[in-house]
């Protein structure tokens, strides 16, 4: 076996070992990563947009003057 084949076999064995010990398929890992990403984005964007909407609606509640 040459060096390149040994390196490839080592990389595949590490991935196989992780797949066997975690009992999760690649599809499940991708779904979990996507869910975490969506929750993180919601946690960052919801407060930002809440503040923008709040500022927008409080600005529009002010009475109009004759100069407006």
PDB file of C-alpha atoms in Angstrom:
ATOM      1  CA  UNK A   1       0.000   0.000   0.000  1.00  0.00           C
ATOM      2  CA  UNK A   2       1.337   3.418  -0.896  1.00  0.00           C
ATOM      3  CA  UNK A   3       1.154   6.504   1.323  1.00  0.00           C
ATOM      4  CA  UNK A   4      -1.831   8.014  -0.484  1.00  0.00           C
ATOM      5  CA  UNK A   5      -3.927   4.872  -0.010  1.00  0.00           C
ATOM      6  CA  UNK A   6      -3.053   4.730   3.696  1.00  0.00           C
ATOM      7  CA  UNK A   7      -4.094   8.348   4.194  1.00  0.00           C
ATOM      8  CA  UNK A   8      -7.398   7.770   2.379  1.00  0.00           C
ATOM      9  CA  UNK A   9      -8.102   4.620   4.403  1.00  0.00           C
ATOM     10  CA  UNK A  10      -7.368   6.480   7.643  1.00  0.00           C
ATOM     11  CA  UNK A  11      -9.720   9.320   6.721  1.00  0.00           C
ATOM     12  CA  UNK A  12     -12.476   6.874   5.778  1.00  0.00           C
ATOM     13  CA  UNK A  13     -12.032   4.859   8.959  1.00  0.00           C
ATOM     14  CA  UNK A  14     -12.322   7.986  11.127  1.00  0.00           C
ATOM     15  CA  UNK A  15     -15.538   8.989   9.352  1.00  0.00           C
ATOM     16  CA  UNK A  16     -16.909   5.462   9.612  1.00  0.00           C
ATOM     17  CA  UNK A  17     -16.065   5.277  13.295  1.00  0.00           C
ATOM     18  CA  UNK A  18     -17.845   8.556  13.997  1.00  0.00           C
ATOM     19  CA  UNK A  19     -20.890   7.413  12.025  1.00  0.00           C
ATOM     20  CA  UNK A  20     -21.059   4.125  13.926  1.00  0.00           C
ATOM     21  CA  UNK A  21     -20.592   5.614  17.381  1.00  0.00           C
ATOM     22  CA  UNK A  22     -22.954   8.543  16.922  1.00  0.00           C
ATOM     23  CA  UNK A  23     -25.866   6.441  15.555  1.00  0.00           C
ATOM     24  CA  UNK A  24     -26.834   9.377  13.324  1.00  0.00           C
ATOM     25  CA  UNK A  25     -26.798   9.409   9.558  1.00  0.00           C
ATOM     26  CA  UNK A  26     -25.413  12.216   7.446  1.00  0.00           C
ATOM     27  CA  UNK A  27     -28.950  13.379   6.680  1.00  0.00           C
ATOM     28  CA  UNK A  28     -29.672  13.708  10.382  1.00  0.00           C
ATOM     29  CA  UNK A  29     -26.448  15.652  10.983  1.00  0.00           C
ATOM     30  CA  UNK A  30     -27.328  18.059   8.167  1.00  0.00           C
ATOM     31  CA  UNK A  31     -30.851  18.492   9.527  1.00  0.00           C
ATOM     32  CA  UNK A  32     -29.493  19.181  13.012  1.00  0.00           C
ATOM     33  CA  UNK A  33     -26.961  21.702  11.707  1.00  0.00           C
ATOM     34  CA  UNK A  34     -29.681  23.431   9.674  1.00  0.00           C
ATOM     35  CA  UNK A  35     -31.984  23.612  12.688  1.00  0.00           C
ATOM     36  CA  UNK A  36     -29.233  25.108  14.848  1.00  0.00           C
ATOM     37  CA  UNK A  37     -28.430  27.643  12.122  1.00  0.00           C
ATOM     38  CA  UNK A  38     -32.070  28.688  11.749  1.00  0.00           C
ATOM     39  CA  UNK A  39     -32.487  29.092  15.514  1.00  0.00           C
ATOM     40  CA  UNK A  40     -29.331  31.183  15.727  1.00  0.00           C
ATOM     41  CA  UNK A  41     -30.514  33.422  12.890  1.00  0.00           C
ATOM     42  CA  UNK A  42     -33.921  33.840  14.503  1.00  0.00           C
ATOM     43  CA  UNK A  43     -32.267  34.727  17.796  1.00  0.00           C
ATOM     44  CA  UNK A  44     -30.240  37.413  16.068  1.00  0.00           C
ATOM     45  CA  UNK A  45     -32.813  38.824  13.649  1.00  0.00           C
ATOM     46  CA  UNK A  46     -36.046  38.827  15.649  1.00  0.00           C
ATOM     47  CA  UNK A  47     -34.833  41.373  18.263  1.00  0.00           C
ATOM     48  CA  UNK A  48     -33.348  43.531  15.500  1.00  0.00           C
ATOM     49  CA  UNK A  49     -36.576  43.647  13.500  1.00  0.00           C
ATOM     50  CA  UNK A  50     -38.650  44.086  16.663  1.00  0.00           C
ATOM     51  CA  UNK A  51     -36.670  47.230  17.465  1.00  0.00           C
ATOM     52  CA  UNK A  52     -37.042  48.519  13.895  1.00  0.00           C
ATOM     53  CA  UNK A  53     -40.829  47.981  13.885  1.00  0.00           C
ATOM     54  CA  UNK A  54     -41.188  49.474  17.347  1.00  0.00           C
ATOM     55  CA  UNK A  55     -39.256  52.575  16.289  1.00  0.00           C
ATOM     56  CA  UNK A  56     -41.314  52.827  13.087  1.00  0.00           C
ATOM     57  CA  UNK A  57     -44.668  52.639  14.856  1.00  0.00           C
ATOM     58  CA  UNK A  58     -43.746  55.017  17.684  1.00  0.00           C
ATOM     59  CA  UNK A  59     -42.534  57.571  15.149  1.00  0.00           C
ATOM     60  CA  UNK A  60     -45.883  57.417  13.304  1.00  0.00           C
ATOM     61  CA  UNK A  61     -47.930  57.933  16.477  1.00  0.00           C
ATOM     62  CA  UNK A  62     -46.676  61.489  16.992  1.00  0.00           C
ATOM     63  CA  UNK A  63     -49.269  64.163  16.197  1.00  0.00           C
ATOM     64  CA  UNK A  64     -48.809  66.081  12.957  1.00  0.00           C
ATOM     65  CA  UNK A  65     -48.019  69.757  13.155  1.00  0.00           C
ATOM     66  CA  UNK A  66     -49.119  72.412  10.667  1.00  0.00           C
ATOM     67  CA  UNK A  67     -45.653  72.447   9.099  1.00  0.00           C
ATOM     68  CA  UNK A  68     -45.732  68.749   8.131  1.00  0.00           C
TER      69      UNK A  68
END
